[in-house]
CSV table of C-alpha atoms in Angstrom, one decimal:
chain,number,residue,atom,x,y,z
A,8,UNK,CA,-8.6,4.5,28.3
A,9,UNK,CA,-8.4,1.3,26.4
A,10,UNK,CA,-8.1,2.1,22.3
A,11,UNK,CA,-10.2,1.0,20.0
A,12,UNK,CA,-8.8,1.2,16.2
A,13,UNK,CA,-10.5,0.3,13.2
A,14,UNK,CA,-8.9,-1.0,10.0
A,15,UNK,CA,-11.4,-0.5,7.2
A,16,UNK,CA,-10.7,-2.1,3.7
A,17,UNK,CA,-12.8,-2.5,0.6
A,18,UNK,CA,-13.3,-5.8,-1.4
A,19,UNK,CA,-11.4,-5.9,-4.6
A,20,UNK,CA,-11.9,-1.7,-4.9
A,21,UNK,CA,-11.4,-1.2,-8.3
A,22,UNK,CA,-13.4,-4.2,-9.6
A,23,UNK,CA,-16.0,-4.0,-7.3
A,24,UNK,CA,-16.5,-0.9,-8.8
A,25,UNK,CA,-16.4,-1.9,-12.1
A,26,UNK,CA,-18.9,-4.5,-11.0
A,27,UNK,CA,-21.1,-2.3,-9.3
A,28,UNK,CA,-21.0,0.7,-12.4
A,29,UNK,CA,-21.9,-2.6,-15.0
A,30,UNK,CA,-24.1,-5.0,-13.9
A,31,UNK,CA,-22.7,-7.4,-16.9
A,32,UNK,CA,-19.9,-7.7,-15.0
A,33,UNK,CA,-21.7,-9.2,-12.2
A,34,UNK,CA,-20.3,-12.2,-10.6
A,35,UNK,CA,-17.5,-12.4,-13.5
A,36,UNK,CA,-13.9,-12.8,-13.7
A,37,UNK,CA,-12.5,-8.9,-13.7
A,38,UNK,CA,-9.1,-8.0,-14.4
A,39,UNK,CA,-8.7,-4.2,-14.3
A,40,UNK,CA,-5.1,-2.9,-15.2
A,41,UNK,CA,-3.5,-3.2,-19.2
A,42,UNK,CA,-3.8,-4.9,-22.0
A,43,UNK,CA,-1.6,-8.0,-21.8
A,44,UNK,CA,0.0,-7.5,-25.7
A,45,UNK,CA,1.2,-4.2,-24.1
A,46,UNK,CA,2.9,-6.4,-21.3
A,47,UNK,CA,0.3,-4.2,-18.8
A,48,UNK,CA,-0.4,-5.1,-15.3
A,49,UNK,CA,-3.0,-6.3,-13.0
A,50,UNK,CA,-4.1,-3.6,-10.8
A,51,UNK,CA,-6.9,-5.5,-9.1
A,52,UNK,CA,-8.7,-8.4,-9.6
A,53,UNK,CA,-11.9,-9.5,-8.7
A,54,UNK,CA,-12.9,-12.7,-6.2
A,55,UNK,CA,-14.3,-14.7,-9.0
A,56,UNK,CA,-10.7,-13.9,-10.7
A,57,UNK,CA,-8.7,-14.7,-7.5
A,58,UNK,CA,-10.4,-18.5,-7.3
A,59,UNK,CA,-8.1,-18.8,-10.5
A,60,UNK,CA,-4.6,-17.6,-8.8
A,61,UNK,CA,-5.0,-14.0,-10.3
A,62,UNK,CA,-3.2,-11.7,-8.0
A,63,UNK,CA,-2.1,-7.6,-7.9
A,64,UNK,CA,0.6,-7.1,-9.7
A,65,UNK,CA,0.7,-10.2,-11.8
A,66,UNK,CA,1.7,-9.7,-15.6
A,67,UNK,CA,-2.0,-9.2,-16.9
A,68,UNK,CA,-0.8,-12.2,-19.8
A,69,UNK,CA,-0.1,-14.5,-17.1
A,70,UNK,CA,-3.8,-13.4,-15.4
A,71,UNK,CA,-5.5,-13.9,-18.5
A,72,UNK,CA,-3.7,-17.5,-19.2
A,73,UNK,CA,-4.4,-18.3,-15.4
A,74,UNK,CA,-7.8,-16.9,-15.9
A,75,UNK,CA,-8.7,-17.3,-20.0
A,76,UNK,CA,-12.7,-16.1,-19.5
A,77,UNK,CA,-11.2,-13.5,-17.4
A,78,UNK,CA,-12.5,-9.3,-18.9
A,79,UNK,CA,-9.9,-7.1,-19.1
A,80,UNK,CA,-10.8,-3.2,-17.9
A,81,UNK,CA,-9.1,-0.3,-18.2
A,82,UNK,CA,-8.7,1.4,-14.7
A,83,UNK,CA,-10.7,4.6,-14.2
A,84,UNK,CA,-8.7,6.5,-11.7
A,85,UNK,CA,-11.8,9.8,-11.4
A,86,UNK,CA,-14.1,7.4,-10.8
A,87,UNK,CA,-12.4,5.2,-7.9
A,88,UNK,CA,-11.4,8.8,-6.2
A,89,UNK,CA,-15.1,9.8,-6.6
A,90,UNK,CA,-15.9,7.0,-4.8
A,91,UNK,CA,-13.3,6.3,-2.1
A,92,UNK,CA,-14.1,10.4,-1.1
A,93,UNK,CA,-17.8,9.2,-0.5
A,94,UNK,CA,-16.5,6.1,1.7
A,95,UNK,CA,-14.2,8.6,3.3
A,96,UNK,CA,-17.3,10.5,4.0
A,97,UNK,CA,-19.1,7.6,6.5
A,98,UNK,CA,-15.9,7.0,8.4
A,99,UNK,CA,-15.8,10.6,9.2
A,100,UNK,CA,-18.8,10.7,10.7
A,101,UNK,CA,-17.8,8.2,13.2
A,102,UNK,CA,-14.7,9.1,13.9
A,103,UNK,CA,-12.4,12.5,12.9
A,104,UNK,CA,-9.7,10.5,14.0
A,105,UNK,CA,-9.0,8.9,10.5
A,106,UNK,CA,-5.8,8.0,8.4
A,107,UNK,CA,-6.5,7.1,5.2
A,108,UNK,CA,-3.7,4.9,3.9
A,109,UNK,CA,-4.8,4.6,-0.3
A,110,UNK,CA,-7.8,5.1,-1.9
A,111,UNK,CA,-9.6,1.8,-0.4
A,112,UNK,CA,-8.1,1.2,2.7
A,113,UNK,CA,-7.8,3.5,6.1
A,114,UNK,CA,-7.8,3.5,9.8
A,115,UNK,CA,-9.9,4.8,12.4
A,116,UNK,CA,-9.6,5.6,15.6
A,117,UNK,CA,-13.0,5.3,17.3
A,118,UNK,CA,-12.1,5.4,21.4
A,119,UNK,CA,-14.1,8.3,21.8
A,120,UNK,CA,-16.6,7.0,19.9
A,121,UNK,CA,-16.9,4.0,21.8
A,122,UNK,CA,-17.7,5.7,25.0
A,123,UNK,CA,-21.3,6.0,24.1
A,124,UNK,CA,-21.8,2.8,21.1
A,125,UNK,CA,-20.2,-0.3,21.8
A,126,UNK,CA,-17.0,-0.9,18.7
A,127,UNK,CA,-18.2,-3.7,17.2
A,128,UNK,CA,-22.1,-2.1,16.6
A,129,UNK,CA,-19.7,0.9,15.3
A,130,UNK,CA,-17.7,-2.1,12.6
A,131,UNK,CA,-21.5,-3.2,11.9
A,132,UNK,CA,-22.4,0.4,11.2
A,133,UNK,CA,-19.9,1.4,8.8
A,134,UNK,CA,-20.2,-1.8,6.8
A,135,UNK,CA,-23.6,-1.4,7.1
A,136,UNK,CA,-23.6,2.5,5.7
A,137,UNK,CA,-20.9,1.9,3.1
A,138,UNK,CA,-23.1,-1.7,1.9
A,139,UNK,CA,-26.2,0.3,1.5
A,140,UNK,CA,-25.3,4.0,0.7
A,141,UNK,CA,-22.4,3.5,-2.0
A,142,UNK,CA,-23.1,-0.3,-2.8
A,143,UNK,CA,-19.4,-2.1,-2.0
A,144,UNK,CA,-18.7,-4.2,0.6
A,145,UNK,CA,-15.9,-3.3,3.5
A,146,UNK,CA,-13.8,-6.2,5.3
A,147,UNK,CA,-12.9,-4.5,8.9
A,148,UNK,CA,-10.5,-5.4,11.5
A,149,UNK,CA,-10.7,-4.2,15.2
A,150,UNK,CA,-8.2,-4.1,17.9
A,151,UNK,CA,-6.3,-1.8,20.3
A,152,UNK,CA,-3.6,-1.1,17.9
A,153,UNK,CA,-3.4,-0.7,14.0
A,154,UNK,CA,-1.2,-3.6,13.3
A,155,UNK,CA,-3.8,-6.1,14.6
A,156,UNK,CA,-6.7,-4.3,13.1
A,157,UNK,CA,-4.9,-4.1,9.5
A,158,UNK,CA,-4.3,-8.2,9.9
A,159,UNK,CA,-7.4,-9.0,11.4
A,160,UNK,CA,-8.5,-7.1,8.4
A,161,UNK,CA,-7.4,-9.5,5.8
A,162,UNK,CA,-8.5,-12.6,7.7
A,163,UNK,CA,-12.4,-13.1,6.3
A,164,UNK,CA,-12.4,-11.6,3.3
A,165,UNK,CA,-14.7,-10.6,1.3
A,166,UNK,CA,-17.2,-8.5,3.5
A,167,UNK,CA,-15.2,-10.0,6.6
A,168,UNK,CA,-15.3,-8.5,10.5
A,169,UNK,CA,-12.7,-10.0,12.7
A,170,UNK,CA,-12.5,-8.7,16.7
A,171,UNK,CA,-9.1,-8.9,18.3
A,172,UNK,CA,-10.5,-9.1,21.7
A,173,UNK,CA,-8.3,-6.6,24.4
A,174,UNK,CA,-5.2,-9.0,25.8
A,175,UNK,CA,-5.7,-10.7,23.3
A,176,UNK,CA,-3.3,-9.6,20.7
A,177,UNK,CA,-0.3,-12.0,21.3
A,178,UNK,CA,-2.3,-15.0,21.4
A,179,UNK,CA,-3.7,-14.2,18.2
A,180,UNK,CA,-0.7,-13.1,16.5
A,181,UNK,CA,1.5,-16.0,17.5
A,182,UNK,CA,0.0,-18.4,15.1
A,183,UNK,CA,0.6,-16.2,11.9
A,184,UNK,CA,3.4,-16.4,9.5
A,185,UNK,CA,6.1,-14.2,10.4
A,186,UNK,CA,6.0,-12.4,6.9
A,187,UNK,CA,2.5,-11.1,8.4
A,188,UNK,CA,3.6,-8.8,10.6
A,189,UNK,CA,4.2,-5.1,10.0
A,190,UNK,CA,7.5,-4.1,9.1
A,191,UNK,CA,8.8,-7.6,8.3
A,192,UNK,CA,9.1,-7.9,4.8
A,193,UNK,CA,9.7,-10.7,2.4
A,194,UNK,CA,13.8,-10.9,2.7
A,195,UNK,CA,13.7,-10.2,6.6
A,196,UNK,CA,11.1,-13.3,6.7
A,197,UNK,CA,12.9,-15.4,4.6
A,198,UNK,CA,16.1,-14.9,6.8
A,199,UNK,CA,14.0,-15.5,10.0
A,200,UNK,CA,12.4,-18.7,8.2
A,201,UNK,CA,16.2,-19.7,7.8
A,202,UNK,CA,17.0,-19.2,11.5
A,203,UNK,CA,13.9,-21.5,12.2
A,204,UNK,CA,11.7,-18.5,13.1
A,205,UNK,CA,8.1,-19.2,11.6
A,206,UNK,CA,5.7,-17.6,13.0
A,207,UNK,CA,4.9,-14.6,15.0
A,208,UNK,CA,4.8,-16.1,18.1
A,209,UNK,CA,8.2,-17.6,17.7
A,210,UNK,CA,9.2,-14.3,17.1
A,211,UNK,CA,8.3,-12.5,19.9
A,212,UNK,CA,9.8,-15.2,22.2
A,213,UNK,CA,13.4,-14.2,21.1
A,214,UNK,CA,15.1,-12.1,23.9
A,215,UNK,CA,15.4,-8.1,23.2
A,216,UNK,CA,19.1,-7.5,22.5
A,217,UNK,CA,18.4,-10.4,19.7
A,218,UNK,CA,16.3,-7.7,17.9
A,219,UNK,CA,18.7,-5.3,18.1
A,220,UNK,CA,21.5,-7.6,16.6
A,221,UNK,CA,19.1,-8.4,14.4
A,222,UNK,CA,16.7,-5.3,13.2
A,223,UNK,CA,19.2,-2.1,14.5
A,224,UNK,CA,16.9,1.0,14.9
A,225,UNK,CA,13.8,-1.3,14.3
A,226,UNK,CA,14.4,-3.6,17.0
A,227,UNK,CA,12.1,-2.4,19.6
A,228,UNK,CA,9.2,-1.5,17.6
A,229,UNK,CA,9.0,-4.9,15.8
A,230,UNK,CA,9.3,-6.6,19.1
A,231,UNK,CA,6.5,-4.9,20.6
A,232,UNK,CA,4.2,-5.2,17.9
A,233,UNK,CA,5.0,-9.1,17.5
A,234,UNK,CA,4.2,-9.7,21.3
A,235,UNK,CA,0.8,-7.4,20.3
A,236,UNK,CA,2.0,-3.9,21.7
A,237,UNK,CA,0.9,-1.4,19.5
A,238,UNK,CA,0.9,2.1,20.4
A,239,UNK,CA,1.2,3.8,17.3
A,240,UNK,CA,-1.4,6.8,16.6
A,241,UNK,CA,-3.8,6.9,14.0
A,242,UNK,CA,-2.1,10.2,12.0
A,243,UNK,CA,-4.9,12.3,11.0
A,244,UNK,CA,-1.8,15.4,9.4
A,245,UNK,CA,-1.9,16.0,5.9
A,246,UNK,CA,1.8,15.8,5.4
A,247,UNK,CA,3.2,14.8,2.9
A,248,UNK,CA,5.1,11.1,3.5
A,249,UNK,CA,7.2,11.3,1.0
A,250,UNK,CA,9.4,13.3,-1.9
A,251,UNK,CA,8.7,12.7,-5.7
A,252,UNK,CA,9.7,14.4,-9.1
A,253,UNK,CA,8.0,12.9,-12.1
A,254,UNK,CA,7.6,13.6,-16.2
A,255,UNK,CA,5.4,12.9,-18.8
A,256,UNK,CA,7.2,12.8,-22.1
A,257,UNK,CA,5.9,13.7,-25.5
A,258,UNK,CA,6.6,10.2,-26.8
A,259,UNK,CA,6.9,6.4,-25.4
A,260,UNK,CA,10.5,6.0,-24.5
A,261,UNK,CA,11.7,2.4,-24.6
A,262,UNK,CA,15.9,3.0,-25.0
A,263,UNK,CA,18.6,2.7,-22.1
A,264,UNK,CA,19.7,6.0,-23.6
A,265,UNK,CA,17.0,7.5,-23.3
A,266,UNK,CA,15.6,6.6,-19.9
A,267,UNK,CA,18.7,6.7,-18.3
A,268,UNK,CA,19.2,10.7,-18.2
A,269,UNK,CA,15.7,11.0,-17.1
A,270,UNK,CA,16.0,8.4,-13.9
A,271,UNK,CA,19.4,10.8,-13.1
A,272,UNK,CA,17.5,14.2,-13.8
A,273,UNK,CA,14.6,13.1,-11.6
A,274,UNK,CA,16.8,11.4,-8.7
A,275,UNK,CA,18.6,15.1,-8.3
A,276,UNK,CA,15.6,16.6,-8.6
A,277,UNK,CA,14.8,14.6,-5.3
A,278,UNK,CA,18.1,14.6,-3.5
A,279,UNK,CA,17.7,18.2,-4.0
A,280,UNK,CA,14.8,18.8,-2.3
A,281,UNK,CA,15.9,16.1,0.7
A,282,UNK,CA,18.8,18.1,1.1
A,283,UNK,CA,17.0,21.4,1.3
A,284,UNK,CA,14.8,20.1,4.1
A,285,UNK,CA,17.4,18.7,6.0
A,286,UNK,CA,15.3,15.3,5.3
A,287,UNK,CA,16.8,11.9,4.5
A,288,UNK,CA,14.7,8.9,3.6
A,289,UNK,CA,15.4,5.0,3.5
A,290,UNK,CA,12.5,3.6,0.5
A,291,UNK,CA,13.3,4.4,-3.6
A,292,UNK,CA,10.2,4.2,-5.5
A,293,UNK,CA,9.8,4.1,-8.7
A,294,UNK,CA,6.7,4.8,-10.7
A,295,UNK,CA,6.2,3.9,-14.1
A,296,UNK,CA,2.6,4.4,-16.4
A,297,UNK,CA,3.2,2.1,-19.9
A,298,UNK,CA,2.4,3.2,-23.3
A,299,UNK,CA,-1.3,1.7,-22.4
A,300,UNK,CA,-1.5,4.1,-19.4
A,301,UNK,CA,-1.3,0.9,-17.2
A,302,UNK,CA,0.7,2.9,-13.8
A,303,UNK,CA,2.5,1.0,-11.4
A,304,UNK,CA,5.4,1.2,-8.8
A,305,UNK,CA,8.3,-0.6,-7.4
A,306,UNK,CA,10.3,0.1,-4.6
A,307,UNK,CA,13.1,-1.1,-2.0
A,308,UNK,CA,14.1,-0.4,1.0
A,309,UNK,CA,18.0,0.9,2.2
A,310,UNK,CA,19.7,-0.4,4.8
A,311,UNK,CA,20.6,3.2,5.9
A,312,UNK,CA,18.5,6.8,5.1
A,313,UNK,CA,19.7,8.8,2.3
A,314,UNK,CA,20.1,12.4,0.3
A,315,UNK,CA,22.8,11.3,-1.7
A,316,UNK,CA,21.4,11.7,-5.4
A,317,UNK,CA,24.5,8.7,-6.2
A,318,UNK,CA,22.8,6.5,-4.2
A,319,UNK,CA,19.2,7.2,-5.2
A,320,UNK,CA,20.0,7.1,-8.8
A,321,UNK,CA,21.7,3.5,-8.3
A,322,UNK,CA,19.1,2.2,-6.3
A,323,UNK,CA,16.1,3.9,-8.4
A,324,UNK,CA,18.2,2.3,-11.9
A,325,UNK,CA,17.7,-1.0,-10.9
A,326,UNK,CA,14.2,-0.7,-10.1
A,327,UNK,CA,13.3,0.4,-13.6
A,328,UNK,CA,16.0,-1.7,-15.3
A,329,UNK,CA,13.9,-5.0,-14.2
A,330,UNK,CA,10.8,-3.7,-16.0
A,331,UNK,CA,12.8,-2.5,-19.3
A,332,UNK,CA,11.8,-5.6,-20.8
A,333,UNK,CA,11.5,-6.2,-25.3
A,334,UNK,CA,8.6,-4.2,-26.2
A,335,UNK,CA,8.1,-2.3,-23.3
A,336,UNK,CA,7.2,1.9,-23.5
A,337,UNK,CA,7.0,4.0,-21.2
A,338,UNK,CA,5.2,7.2,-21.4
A,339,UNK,CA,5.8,8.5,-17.2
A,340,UNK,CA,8.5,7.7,-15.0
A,341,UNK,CA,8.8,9.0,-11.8
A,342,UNK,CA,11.4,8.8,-8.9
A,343,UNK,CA,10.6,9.4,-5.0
A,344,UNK,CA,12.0,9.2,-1.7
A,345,UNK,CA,9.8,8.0,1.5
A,346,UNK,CA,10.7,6.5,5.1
A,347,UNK,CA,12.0,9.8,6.3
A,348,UNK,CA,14.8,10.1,9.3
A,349,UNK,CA,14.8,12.5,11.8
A,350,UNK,CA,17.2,14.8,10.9
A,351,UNK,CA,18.1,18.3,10.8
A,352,UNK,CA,15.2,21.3,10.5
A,353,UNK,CA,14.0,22.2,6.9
A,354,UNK,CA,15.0,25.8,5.6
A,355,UNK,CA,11.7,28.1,6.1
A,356,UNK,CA,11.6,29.2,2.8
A,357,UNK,CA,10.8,25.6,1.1
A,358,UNK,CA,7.6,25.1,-0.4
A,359,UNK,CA,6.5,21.7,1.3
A,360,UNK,CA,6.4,18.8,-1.0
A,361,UNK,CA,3.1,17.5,-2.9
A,362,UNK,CA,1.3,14.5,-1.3
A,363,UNK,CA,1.4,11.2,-3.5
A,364,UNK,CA,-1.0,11.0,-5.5
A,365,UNK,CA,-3.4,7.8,-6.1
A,366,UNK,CA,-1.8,6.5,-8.9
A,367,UNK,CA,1.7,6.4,-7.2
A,368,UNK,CA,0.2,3.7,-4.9
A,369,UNK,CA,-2.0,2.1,-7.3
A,370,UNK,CA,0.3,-1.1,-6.5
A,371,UNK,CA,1.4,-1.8,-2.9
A,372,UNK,CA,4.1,-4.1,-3.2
């Protein structure tokens, strides 16, 4: 049976929120994240923001010189969850099959569904429903695998439905920018950019021991999806991805002397519990809420899996040492481990680990 995977993601969540709870902000430039004297960050900005350069994660002082009639809001975690579970709600009742990936975005598989509706009067549905019954618009991508479906996605946005048709997938990807596809990120694209490797469909051309020279382990799967084979389920388990200790502390902490016992507390904390489930994992993130409760994350990527506390305290360090900039408090810092091996079995008695919360992927970076 030929898949059929949907990859649903709202317009500008946050703002459109923000948009939709005050009609003031109608049709205005929103900037929801921190206040730019408190060196906070953009979280998301709206479309009439975006004409102006305004991007995630940008310094919100650069966003507001970028963007001087832009309003600043202060994120409202409750109220996004509120609505994303409602949104949640609709794709459910198309599909069980579901993965949500962060608050606004998620896949769905809808094969089954598609026996009986064809998928693209499903796409019109759910836009449809989530339009009229919560008020926000959805862009959607569909295609036999999720990596099409999550770039066909971002193709027409806002309010945008793209159709990858079946056999179609290469031809479609082989236009893109390399840094497009899944699992390529910006250092591996601007080494493939330097061997004269542009775009996707230069990409998949190269022969398949080149992608082992060149990607180890990763090799095959970024090959596949880069000539559009895509086989990856939609994962509908609730298990946690990833391994996170975190603190709140009584008062803003802005000194190397201060911070730096807490990054090693926090990185054993987390080696700790890697090594107690026999689990080692190759992305550090870092998360980090300001004195202005503006919450953000940065992480990187190993070249080889980890439990090594050593290691994750190095690698998380220089994460948070780029942010420590003059000025700068931080009120919650928190380490975690993600991109998990296959390794050895977990000891029974382990309690398994909490899911990430929303906040801890407020930025996707």
């Amino acid at each position: 049976m030929v898949r059929h995977i949907i990859h649903a993601d709202l317009d500008a969540f946050y703002a459109a929120v923000e948009q939709l709870d005050n009609p003031e902000l109608r049709g205005k430039a929103v900037l929801v994240g921190g206040r730019p004297e408190g060196r906070g960050v953009v979280a998301t900005a709206s479309y009439e923001a975006r004409k102006f350069g305004v991007h995630s994660a940008m310094p919100m002082a650069t966003a507001v010189r970028q963007c001087p009639e832009g309003i600043i809001v202060r994120p409202r975690f409750d109220r996004y969850r509120e609505m994303s579970a409602r949104i949640m709600d609709i794709f459910r009742d198309v599909t069980p099959i579901i993965q949500p990936v962060s608050l606004d975005e998620a896949y769905l598989d809808i094969t089954e569904a598609s026996a009986q509706t064809s998928p693209i009067a499903i796409a019109i549905d759910i836009k449809d429903r989530v339009r009229s019954e919560v008020g926000l618009t959805v862009s959607v991508g569909l295609g036999a695998g999720k990596c099409v479906a999550k770039i066909a996605s971002d193709f027409q946005k806002p309010d945008g439905l793209v159709v990858v048709p079946q056999g179609g997938e290469a031809e479609f990807l082989a236009p893109l920018p390399v840094g497009t596809l899944m699992g390529v990120g910006p250092k591996s694209a601007a080494r493939l950019r330097d061997d004269a490797i542009h775009t996707i469909g230069e990409l998949a051309a190269m022969p398949d021991e080149w992608f082992a020279r060149r990607f180890g382990k990763r090799g095959p799967s970024i090959r596949d999806r880069a000539r559009g084979i895509d086989d990856e389920p939609v994962q509908t388990s609730r298990e946690a991805k990833s391994i996170s200790s975190e603190t709140t502390f009584p008062q803003d902490l802005s000194a190397v002397e201060d911070i730096r016992p807490v990054v090693e507390r926090l990185s054993g904390s987390v080696a700790g519990s890697l090594s107690r489930k026999g689990l080692t994992g190759r992305t550090v993130t870092v998360k980090m809420r300001l004195s202005d409760f503006t919450t953000f994350t940065r992480q990187t990527t190993l070249s080889q899996p980890t439990n090594d506390d050593a290691v994750i305290v190095a690698t998380a360090w220089t994460l948070l040492e780029r942010e420590m900039t003059p000025g700068r408090a931080f009120r919650l810092l928190g380490v975690g481990v993600s991109g998990f091996a296959e390794t050895a079995e977990p000891d029974a008695e382990v309690a398994p680990p909490e899911a990430p919360t929303p906040q801890q992927q407020l930025l996707r970076l």
